[in-house]
């Protein structure tokens, strides 16, 4: 059966428990239990969970291209940010005349004395148009870039360096005010989605639940792909691409498909991230962010999907703690985590848990 192929009893049980926590426990203890109660879950924790789940979607997308296809990308932060900017344009239009300057244009455009929206903002007041851009913009960029890179047989460290250079170039471009995306400050001060106020606890909880649904859907889609014949070919490309080509398969199109799909998933995660965190700026495109995505996958367990999501949760949970308790030492902790995992846990945390389970 398809359900058995996707996950065993343990996997479906974990997904069921996760769903119960996000769709039942969090809404009940956030919306129905008063803030004076000791068991009340604050909006801060709802937003933090939503943000980490967005990162988990990116980690799963990264695992599809790196863990199962053997292509290390150091540019997935770009696709994440492009999805965020695509939906951020709609959120900025939803502010309307409630901005600081009381003008129908975003405040940064009024400040720069712009008289009309630039061409890339066309129809940006349409929810469905911007939702389409969330998929099309990162997907199209990934397809074009991947087509020329894979056709030229660029692979290994050379591919990783090129993706990092692409991300860095895009970051420098978005830092410019002339691009029409807010320059260094980016987009912020969001008020509404579909004319519904974002800041209410109900809206925050709804966004968190939607993100959880997308994360579960991403895990199921990824699992369906890697357990299919297509997924076995991807694994073969990872292990011995020359042999796969000798068997008559055109590996370029297999890599191009999973590369583009991975970029689209990152774009969707970025679009979910922006209304929950409340800001998107060029720093999300920094090469360091893309490297950190690879660390999430390595920590959780490369080539496991669920491990990638777990790694995103562990690293970002630790980041939330250490940036408050020891802000100046966070990057050292991150480097230490990566070194320890690389040396002592080559299969990640999930691999460690599996070994412990087998021994017991």
mmCIF file of C-alpha atoms in Angstrom:
data_model
loop_
_atom_site.group_PDB
_atom_site.id
_atom_site.type_symbol
_atom_site.label_atom_id
_atom_site.label_comp_id
_atom_site.label_asym_id
_atom_site.label_seq_id
_atom_site.Cartn_x
_atom_site.Cartn_y
_atom_site.Cartn_z
ATOM 1 C CA UNK A 1 0.000 0.000 0.000
ATOM 2 C CA UNK A 2 1.065 3.600 -0.624
ATOM 3 C CA UNK A 3 0.780 4.541 3.048
ATOM 4 C CA UNK A 4 3.052 1.653 4.047
ATOM 5 C CA UNK A 5 5.557 2.595 1.345
ATOM 6 C CA UNK A 6 5.732 6.170 2.578
ATOM 7 C CA UNK A 7 6.168 5.450 6.281
ATOM 8 C CA UNK A 8 5.990 2.547 8.669
ATOM 9 C CA UNK A 9 3.996 2.443 11.880
ATOM 10 C CA UNK A 10 6.614 4.443 13.777
ATOM 11 C CA UNK A 11 6.754 7.149 11.111
ATOM 12 C CA UNK A 12 2.992 7.604 10.925
ATOM 13 C CA UNK A 13 2.804 7.620 14.731
ATOM 14 C CA UNK A 14 5.358 10.446 14.916
ATOM 15 C CA UNK A 15 3.499 12.407 12.233
ATOM 16 C CA UNK A 16 0.247 11.840 14.130
ATOM 17 C CA UNK A 17 1.734 13.088 17.391
ATOM 18 C CA UNK A 18 3.208 16.113 15.663
ATOM 19 C CA UNK A 19 -0.172 16.897 14.088
ATOM 20 C CA UNK A 20 -1.900 16.558 17.451
ATOM 21 C CA UNK A 21 0.535 19.010 19.045
ATOM 22 C CA UNK A 22 0.241 21.629 16.296
ATOM 23 C CA UNK A 23 -3.453 21.309 15.423
ATOM 24 C CA UNK A 24 -4.851 20.581 18.902
ATOM 25 C CA UNK A 25 -2.493 21.301 21.794
ATOM 26 C CA UNK A 26 -1.165 24.644 20.584
ATOM 27 C CA UNK A 27 -4.565 26.106 19.536
ATOM 28 C CA UNK A 28 -6.230 25.005 22.774
ATOM 29 C CA UNK A 29 -3.535 26.278 25.125
ATOM 30 C CA UNK A 30 -2.934 29.437 23.105
ATOM 31 C CA UNK A 31 -6.472 30.539 22.235
ATOM 32 C CA UNK A 32 -8.724 28.918 24.841
ATOM 33 C CA UNK A 33 -6.517 29.005 27.928
ATOM 34 C CA UNK A 34 -6.075 32.455 29.433
ATOM 35 C CA UNK A 35 -2.652 34.134 29.678
ATOM 36 C CA UNK A 36 -2.846 33.968 33.483
ATOM 37 C CA UNK A 37 -2.782 30.159 33.396
ATOM 38 C CA UNK A 38 0.482 28.291 33.955
ATOM 39 C CA UNK A 39 -0.206 26.103 30.902
ATOM 40 C CA UNK A 40 -0.915 28.996 28.539
ATOM 41 C CA UNK A 41 1.170 28.934 25.347
ATOM 42 C CA UNK A 42 2.101 32.473 24.405
ATOM 43 C CA UNK A 43 2.044 33.932 20.914
ATOM 44 C CA UNK A 44 5.842 34.054 21.065
ATOM 45 C CA UNK A 45 6.013 30.252 21.116
ATOM 46 C CA UNK A 46 3.441 29.994 18.328
ATOM 47 C CA UNK A 47 5.507 32.330 16.156
ATOM 48 C CA UNK A 48 8.735 30.531 17.048
ATOM 49 C CA UNK A 49 7.222 27.169 16.127
ATOM 50 C CA UNK A 50 5.955 28.591 12.829
ATOM 51 C CA UNK A 51 9.377 30.040 12.008
ATOM 52 C CA UNK A 52 11.189 26.793 12.802
ATOM 53 C CA UNK A 53 8.726 24.816 10.666
ATOM 54 C CA UNK A 54 9.477 27.153 7.749
ATOM 55 C CA UNK A 55 13.139 26.335 8.218
ATOM 56 C CA UNK A 56 12.268 22.636 8.393
ATOM 57 C CA UNK A 57 10.592 22.851 4.969
ATOM 58 C CA UNK A 58 13.785 24.392 3.577
ATOM 59 C CA UNK A 59 15.862 21.637 5.207
ATOM 60 C CA UNK A 60 13.712 18.906 3.634
ATOM 61 C CA UNK A 61 14.030 20.646 0.258
ATOM 62 C CA UNK A 62 17.800 20.785 0.744
ATOM 63 C CA UNK A 63 17.897 17.104 1.661
ATOM 64 C CA UNK A 64 16.158 16.172 -1.584
ATOM 65 C CA UNK A 65 18.886 17.784 -3.655
ATOM 66 C CA UNK A 66 21.884 17.048 -1.406
ATOM 67 C CA UNK A 67 21.035 13.957 0.600
ATOM 68 C CA UNK A 68 19.372 12.003 -2.204
ATOM 69 C CA UNK A 69 20.964 13.457 -5.354
ATOM 70 C CA UNK A 70 24.406 14.347 -4.055
ATOM 71 C CA UNK A 71 24.313 17.992 -5.164
ATOM 72 C CA UNK A 72 25.422 20.380 -2.442
ATOM 73 C CA UNK A 73 23.773 23.750 -2.937
ATOM 74 C CA UNK A 74 25.004 26.787 -1.064
ATOM 75 C CA UNK A 75 22.359 29.035 -2.573
ATOM 76 C CA UNK A 76 19.046 27.808 -1.183
ATOM 77 C CA UNK A 77 18.786 30.911 0.958
ATOM 78 C CA UNK A 78 18.242 32.839 -2.277
ATOM 79 C CA UNK A 79 15.158 30.815 -3.231
ATOM 80 C CA UNK A 80 13.819 31.172 0.318
ATOM 81 C CA UNK A 81 14.249 34.952 0.165
ATOM 82 C CA UNK A 82 12.730 35.244 -3.319
ATOM 83 C CA UNK A 83 9.595 33.502 -2.092
ATOM 84 C CA UNK A 84 9.515 35.877 0.860
ATOM 85 C CA UNK A 85 9.923 38.964 -1.322
ATOM 86 C CA UNK A 86 7.290 37.749 -3.797
ATOM 87 C CA UNK A 87 4.675 37.441 -1.070
ATOM 88 C CA UNK A 88 6.075 40.441 0.804
ATOM 89 C CA UNK A 89 5.031 42.714 -2.070
ATOM 90 C CA UNK A 90 1.418 41.704 -1.477
ATOM 91 C CA UNK A 91 1.779 42.251 2.267
ATOM 92 C CA UNK A 92 3.191 45.728 1.638
ATOM 93 C CA UNK A 93 0.251 46.572 -0.607
ATOM 94 C CA UNK A 94 -2.102 45.376 2.139
ATOM 95 C CA UNK A 95 -0.775 48.126 4.412
ATOM 96 C CA UNK A 96 -2.548 50.618 2.164
ATOM 97 C CA UNK A 97 -2.629 54.128 3.612
ATOM 98 C CA UNK A 98 -1.888 52.980 7.161
ATOM 99 C CA UNK A 99 1.835 53.601 6.778
ATOM 100 C CA UNK A 100 3.802 56.404 8.369
ATOM 101 C CA UNK A 101 3.288 58.735 5.403
ATOM 102 C CA UNK A 102 -0.405 57.872 4.945
ATOM 103 C CA UNK A 103 0.157 57.218 1.243
ATOM 104 C CA UNK A 104 -1.081 54.262 -0.849
ATOM 105 C CA UNK A 105 2.526 53.393 -1.733
ATOM 106 C CA UNK A 106 4.953 51.700 0.712
ATOM 107 C CA UNK A 107 6.786 54.102 2.987
ATOM 108 C CA UNK A 108 10.196 53.472 1.453
ATOM 109 C CA UNK A 109 8.858 54.448 -1.979
ATOM 110 C CA UNK A 110 7.351 57.627 -0.587
ATOM 111 C CA UNK A 111 10.624 58.439 1.169
ATOM 112 C CA UNK A 112 12.534 57.967 -2.110
ATOM 113 C CA UNK A 113 9.974 60.215 -3.856
ATOM 114 C CA UNK A 114 8.770 57.541 -6.254
ATOM 115 C CA UNK A 115 5.650 58.586 -8.142
ATOM 116 C CA UNK A 116 4.534 55.155 -9.347
ATOM 117 C CA UNK A 117 5.180 51.491 -8.708
ATOM 118 C CA UNK A 118 8.051 49.883 -10.673
ATOM 119 C CA UNK A 119 7.197 47.231 -13.256
ATOM 120 C CA UNK A 120 7.916 44.287 -10.960
ATOM 121 C CA UNK A 121 5.161 45.452 -8.624
ATOM 122 C CA UNK A 122 2.513 45.043 -11.329
ATOM 123 C CA UNK A 123 -0.649 43.436 -9.935
ATOM 124 C CA UNK A 124 1.065 43.008 -6.576
ATOM 125 C CA UNK A 125 -2.174 43.906 -4.798
ATOM 126 C CA UNK A 126 -3.561 40.521 -5.933
ATOM 127 C CA UNK A 127 -3.100 37.683 -3.447
ATOM 128 C CA UNK A 128 -3.261 34.969 -6.092
ATOM 129 C CA UNK A 129 -0.833 36.724 -8.421
ATOM 130 C CA UNK A 130 1.770 37.029 -5.671
ATOM 131 C CA UNK A 131 1.083 33.460 -4.557
ATOM 132 C CA UNK A 132 1.871 32.390 -8.110
ATOM 133 C CA UNK A 133 5.073 34.457 -8.063
ATOM 134 C CA UNK A 134 6.137 32.600 -4.925
ATOM 135 C CA UNK A 135 6.313 29.448 -7.054
ATOM 136 C CA UNK A 136 7.272 30.873 -10.438
ATOM 137 C CA UNK A 137 10.119 33.243 -9.473
ATOM 138 C CA UNK A 138 12.371 30.808 -7.539
ATOM 139 C CA UNK A 139 11.304 27.937 -9.800
ATOM 140 C CA UNK A 140 12.136 29.779 -13.011
ATOM 141 C CA UNK A 141 15.469 31.041 -11.714
ATOM 142 C CA UNK A 142 16.387 27.544 -10.521
ATOM 143 C CA UNK A 143 15.354 26.002 -13.833
ATOM 144 C CA UNK A 144 17.377 28.417 -15.965
ATOM 145 C CA UNK A 145 20.423 28.260 -13.716
ATOM 146 C CA UNK A 146 20.192 24.495 -13.331
ATOM 147 C CA UNK A 147 19.732 23.902 -17.053
ATOM 148 C CA UNK A 148 22.980 25.603 -17.996
ATOM 149 C CA UNK A 149 24.895 24.257 -14.975
ATOM 150 C CA UNK A 150 23.829 20.634 -15.406
ATOM 151 C CA UNK A 151 24.152 20.755 -19.190
ATOM 152 C CA UNK A 152 27.741 21.930 -18.719
ATOM 153 C CA UNK A 153 28.337 19.039 -16.287
ATOM 154 C CA UNK A 154 29.185 21.392 -13.438
ATOM 155 C CA UNK A 155 29.257 19.361 -10.262
ATOM 156 C CA UNK A 156 30.867 18.957 -6.882
ATOM 157 C CA UNK A 157 32.569 21.876 -5.201
ATOM 158 C CA UNK A 158 32.380 23.934 -8.408
ATOM 159 C CA UNK A 159 28.578 23.794 -8.362
ATOM 160 C CA UNK A 160 28.530 24.743 -4.677
ATOM 161 C CA UNK A 161 30.770 27.760 -5.303
ATOM 162 C CA UNK A 162 28.659 28.937 -8.240
ATOM 163 C CA UNK A 163 25.437 28.742 -6.223
ATOM 164 C CA UNK A 164 27.090 30.686 -3.428
ATOM 165 C CA UNK A 165 28.260 33.333 -5.896
ATOM 166 C CA UNK A 166 24.734 33.575 -7.333
ATOM 167 C CA UNK A 167 23.310 34.129 -3.861
ATOM 168 C CA UNK A 168 25.903 36.762 -3.019
ATOM 169 C CA UNK A 169 25.284 38.636 -6.275
ATOM 170 C CA UNK A 170 21.525 38.651 -5.652
ATOM 171 C CA UNK A 171 22.065 39.928 -2.110
ATOM 172 C CA UNK A 172 24.136 42.852 -3.400
ATOM 173 C CA UNK A 173 21.459 43.606 -5.995
ATOM 174 C CA UNK A 174 18.644 43.643 -3.435
ATOM 175 C CA UNK A 175 20.640 45.943 -1.153
ATOM 176 C CA UNK A 176 20.248 48.685 -3.768
ATOM 177 C CA UNK A 177 17.282 51.014 -3.353
ATOM 178 C CA UNK A 178 16.892 51.268 -7.133
ATOM 179 C CA UNK A 179 15.688 47.663 -7.358
ATOM 180 C CA UNK A 180 12.385 48.632 -5.732
ATOM 181 C CA UNK A 181 12.547 46.145 -2.851
ATOM 182 C CA UNK A 182 13.308 48.404 0.072
ATOM 183 C CA UNK A 183 17.084 48.240 -0.076
ATOM 184 C CA UNK A 184 18.842 47.412 3.177
ATOM 185 C CA UNK A 185 15.626 47.523 5.235
ATOM 186 C CA UNK A 186 13.580 45.319 2.927
ATOM 187 C CA UNK A 187 9.892 44.875 3.730
ATOM 188 C CA UNK A 188 8.403 45.154 7.216
ATOM 189 C CA UNK A 189 5.492 46.552 9.226
ATOM 190 C CA UNK A 190 2.989 44.106 7.716
ATOM 191 C CA UNK A 191 -0.595 44.583 8.840
ATOM 192 C CA UNK A 192 -2.989 42.253 6.999
ATOM 193 C CA UNK A 193 -3.375 39.178 4.808
ATOM 194 C CA UNK A 194 -6.570 39.058 2.736
ATOM 195 C CA UNK A 195 -7.720 42.068 4.821
ATOM 196 C CA UNK A 196 -7.356 39.947 7.995
ATOM 197 C CA UNK A 197 -5.121 41.509 10.691
ATOM 198 C CA UNK A 198 -1.933 39.489 11.139
ATOM 199 C CA UNK A 199 -1.180 40.484 14.715
ATOM 200 C CA UNK A 200 -4.196 38.755 16.282
ATOM 201 C CA UNK A 201 -3.596 35.453 18.140
ATOM 202 C CA UNK A 202 -6.103 33.728 15.851
ATOM 203 C CA UNK A 203 -4.232 34.801 12.717
ATOM 204 C CA UNK A 204 -0.877 33.785 14.216
ATOM 205 C CA UNK A 205 -2.247 30.379 15.092
ATOM 206 C CA UNK A 206 -3.781 29.968 11.637
ATOM 207 C CA UNK A 207 -0.448 30.789 9.942
ATOM 208 C CA UNK A 208 1.322 28.321 12.232
ATOM 209 C CA UNK A 209 -1.208 25.591 11.389
ATOM 210 C CA UNK A 210 -0.923 26.276 7.648
ATOM 211 C CA UNK A 211 2.864 26.024 7.914
ATOM 212 C CA UNK A 212 2.542 22.715 9.741
ATOM 213 C CA UNK A 213 0.269 21.404 6.986
ATOM 214 C CA UNK A 214 2.784 22.442 4.324
ATOM 215 C CA UNK A 215 5.631 20.812 6.277
ATOM 216 C CA UNK A 216 3.723 17.538 6.558
ATOM 217 C CA UNK A 217 2.832 17.722 2.863
ATOM 218 C CA UNK A 218 6.496 18.382 1.997
ATOM 219 C CA UNK A 219 7.620 15.362 4.017
ATOM 220 C CA UNK A 220 5.027 13.129 2.353
ATOM 221 C CA UNK A 221 5.871 14.446 -1.118
ATOM 222 C CA UNK A 222 9.575 13.973 -0.509
ATOM 223 C CA UNK A 223 9.047 10.473 0.845
ATOM 224 C CA UNK A 224 6.879 9.572 -2.145
ATOM 225 C CA UNK A 225 9.581 10.780 -4.524
ATOM 226 C CA UNK A 226 12.531 9.021 -2.870
ATOM 227 C CA UNK A 227 10.700 5.692 -2.566
ATOM 228 C CA UNK A 228 9.656 5.704 -6.224
ATOM 229 C CA UNK A 229 11.654 4.585 -9.256
ATOM 230 C CA UNK A 230 12.506 8.237 -9.843
ATOM 231 C CA UNK A 231 13.974 8.420 -6.342
ATOM 232 C CA UNK A 232 16.060 5.314 -6.889
ATOM 233 C CA UNK A 233 17.509 6.896 -10.027
ATOM 234 C CA UNK A 234 18.340 10.026 -8.019
ATOM 235 C CA UNK A 235 20.170 7.874 -5.466
ATOM 236 C CA UNK A 236 22.029 6.139 -8.292
ATOM 237 C CA UNK A 237 23.045 9.543 -9.699
ATOM 238 C CA UNK A 238 24.365 10.452 -6.262
ATOM 239 C CA UNK A 239 26.412 7.268 -5.964
ATOM 240 C CA UNK A 240 27.600 6.741 -9.553
ATOM 241 C CA UNK A 241 26.288 9.175 -12.150
ATOM 242 C CA UNK A 242 28.543 7.821 -14.917
ATOM 243 C CA UNK A 243 27.021 4.355 -14.559
ATOM 244 C CA UNK A 244 23.494 5.782 -14.720
ATOM 245 C CA UNK A 245 24.369 7.592 -17.948
ATOM 246 C CA UNK A 246 25.882 4.376 -19.306
ATOM 247 C CA UNK A 247 22.534 2.663 -18.646
ATOM 248 C CA UNK A 248 20.852 5.144 -20.985
ATOM 249 C CA UNK A 249 19.396 7.702 -18.582
ATOM 250 C CA UNK A 250 19.750 11.422 -19.272
ATOM 251 C CA UNK A 251 20.742 12.484 -15.770
ATOM 252 C CA UNK A 252 20.509 16.198 -16.538
ATOM 253 C CA UNK A 253 16.715 16.228 -16.543
ATOM 254 C CA UNK A 254 16.471 14.175 -13.361
ATOM 255 C CA UNK A 255 18.742 16.611 -11.570
ATOM 256 C CA UNK A 256 16.995 19.596 -13.118
ATOM 257 C CA UNK A 257 13.580 18.440 -11.935
ATOM 258 C CA UNK A 258 14.556 17.799 -8.317
ATOM 259 C CA UNK A 259 16.647 21.003 -8.251
ATOM 260 C CA UNK A 260 13.709 23.103 -9.450
ATOM 261 C CA UNK A 261 11.256 21.385 -7.091
ATOM 262 C CA UNK A 262 13.626 21.992 -4.190
ATOM 263 C CA UNK A 263 13.813 25.705 -5.067
ATOM 264 C CA UNK A 264 10.012 25.973 -5.260
ATOM 265 C CA UNK A 265 9.631 24.386 -1.819
ATOM 266 C CA UNK A 266 12.108 26.933 -0.443
ATOM 267 C CA UNK A 267 10.090 29.747 -2.031
ATOM 268 C CA UNK A 268 6.885 28.495 -0.394
ATOM 269 C CA UNK A 269 8.679 28.323 2.958
ATOM 270 C CA UNK A 270 9.855 31.913 2.495
ATOM 271 C CA UNK A 271 6.313 33.078 1.752
ATOM 272 C CA UNK A 272 5.063 31.437 4.964
ATOM 273 C CA UNK A 273 7.983 32.846 6.948
ATOM 274 C CA UNK A 274 7.445 36.510 6.079
ATOM 275 C CA UNK A 275 4.000 37.164 7.644
ATOM 276 C CA UNK A 276 4.944 35.260 10.799
ATOM 277 C CA UNK A 277 8.325 36.889 11.436
ATOM 278 C CA UNK A 278 7.239 40.275 10.071
ATOM 279 C CA UNK A 279 10.264 41.190 7.976
ATOM 280 C CA UNK A 280 12.213 40.186 4.877
ATOM 281 C CA UNK A 281 15.452 41.855 3.833
ATOM 282 C CA UNK A 282 18.569 41.011 1.769
ATOM 283 C CA UNK A 283 20.319 39.468 4.777
ATOM 284 C CA UNK A 284 18.177 36.367 4.199
ATOM 285 C CA UNK A 285 20.190 35.878 0.987
ATOM 286 C CA UNK A 286 23.555 35.956 2.710
ATOM 287 C CA UNK A 287 25.824 32.995 1.866
ATOM 288 C CA UNK A 288 26.106 32.273 5.587
ATOM 289 C CA UNK A 289 22.377 31.507 5.725
ATOM 290 C CA UNK A 290 22.675 29.006 2.894
ATOM 291 C CA UNK A 291 25.618 27.317 4.602
ATOM 292 C CA UNK A 292 23.551 27.108 7.769
ATOM 293 C CA UNK A 293 20.822 25.255 5.841
ATOM 294 C CA UNK A 294 23.373 22.582 4.941
ATOM 295 C CA UNK A 295 24.343 22.364 8.617
ATOM 296 C CA UNK A 296 20.707 21.686 9.570
ATOM 297 C CA UNK A 297 20.615 18.742 7.198
ATOM 298 C CA UNK A 298 23.964 17.390 8.366
ATOM 299 C CA UNK A 299 23.010 17.668 12.033
ATOM 300 C CA UNK A 300 19.658 15.935 11.618
ATOM 301 C CA UNK A 301 20.769 13.260 9.197
ATOM 302 C CA UNK A 302 21.460 13.624 5.506
ATOM 303 C CA UNK A 303 19.324 11.476 3.221
ATOM 304 C CA UNK A 304 16.493 10.941 5.705
ATOM 305 C CA UNK A 305 14.055 13.856 5.143
ATOM 306 C CA UNK A 306 12.696 13.575 8.677
ATOM 307 C CA UNK A 307 16.211 14.004 10.001
ATOM 308 C CA UNK A 308 16.619 17.200 8.001
ATOM 309 C CA UNK A 309 13.468 18.615 9.590
ATOM 310 C CA UNK A 310 14.689 17.474 13.009
ATOM 311 C CA UNK A 311 18.059 19.128 12.428
ATOM 312 C CA UNK A 312 16.389 22.424 11.511
ATOM 313 C CA UNK A 313 14.388 22.248 14.717
ATOM 314 C CA UNK A 314 17.361 21.394 16.933
ATOM 315 C CA UNK A 315 19.735 23.984 15.494
ATOM 316 C CA UNK A 316 17.206 26.811 15.412
ATOM 317 C CA UNK A 317 15.870 25.901 18.845
ATOM 318 C CA UNK A 318 19.422 26.093 20.162
ATOM 319 C CA UNK A 319 19.933 29.331 18.254
ATOM 320 C CA UNK A 320 16.875 30.902 19.916
ATOM 321 C CA UNK A 321 18.282 29.960 23.319
ATOM 322 C CA UNK A 322 21.938 30.847 22.792
ATOM 323 C CA UNK A 323 21.276 34.162 21.013
ATOM 324 C CA UNK A 324 19.440 35.275 24.142
ATOM 325 C CA UNK A 325 21.669 33.688 26.802
ATOM 326 C CA UNK A 326 25.061 34.018 25.050
ATOM 327 C CA UNK A 327 24.546 36.184 21.941
ATOM 328 C CA UNK A 328 28.240 36.813 21.311
ATOM 329 C CA UNK A 329 29.079 33.095 21.338
ATOM 330 C CA UNK A 330 26.293 31.737 19.139
ATOM 331 C CA UNK A 331 28.401 31.293 15.994
ATOM 332 C CA UNK A 332 31.016 29.425 18.011
ATOM 333 C CA UNK A 333 28.329 27.055 19.286
ATOM 334 C CA UNK A 334 27.090 26.548 15.741
ATOM 335 C CA UNK A 335 30.589 25.710 14.511
ATOM 336 C CA UNK A 336 31.119 23.357 17.452
ATOM 337 C CA UNK A 337 27.843 21.564 16.714
ATOM 338 C CA UNK A 338 28.832 21.061 13.086
ATOM 339 C CA UNK A 339 32.315 19.762 14.003
ATOM 340 C CA UNK A 340 30.964 17.335 16.609
ATOM 341 C CA UNK A 341 28.324 15.990 14.239
ATOM 342 C CA UNK A 342 30.788 15.635 11.361
ATOM 343 C CA UNK A 343 33.337 13.710 13.457
ATOM 344 C CA UNK A 344 31.194 11.698 15.853
ATOM 345 C CA UNK A 345 27.754 11.553 14.176
ATOM 346 C CA UNK A 346 28.298 11.199 10.418
ATOM 347 C CA UNK A 347 24.681 10.017 10.035
ATOM 348 C CA UNK A 348 23.315 12.840 12.151
ATOM 349 C CA UNK A 349 21.102 12.801 15.201
ATOM 350 C CA UNK A 350 18.534 10.575 13.522
ATOM 351 C CA UNK A 351 21.232 8.009 12.753
ATOM 352 C CA UNK A 352 22.276 8.082 16.413
ATOM 353 C CA UNK A 353 18.691 7.520 17.541
ATOM 354 C CA UNK A 354 18.348 4.578 15.152
ATOM 355 C CA UNK A 355 21.520 2.984 16.526
ATOM 356 C CA UNK A 356 20.290 3.394 20.084
ATOM 357 C CA UNK A 357 16.920 1.877 19.147
ATOM 358 C CA UNK A 358 18.553 -1.138 17.472
ATOM 359 C CA UNK A 359 20.817 -1.803 20.448
ATOM 360 C CA UNK A 360 17.888 -1.673 22.844
#
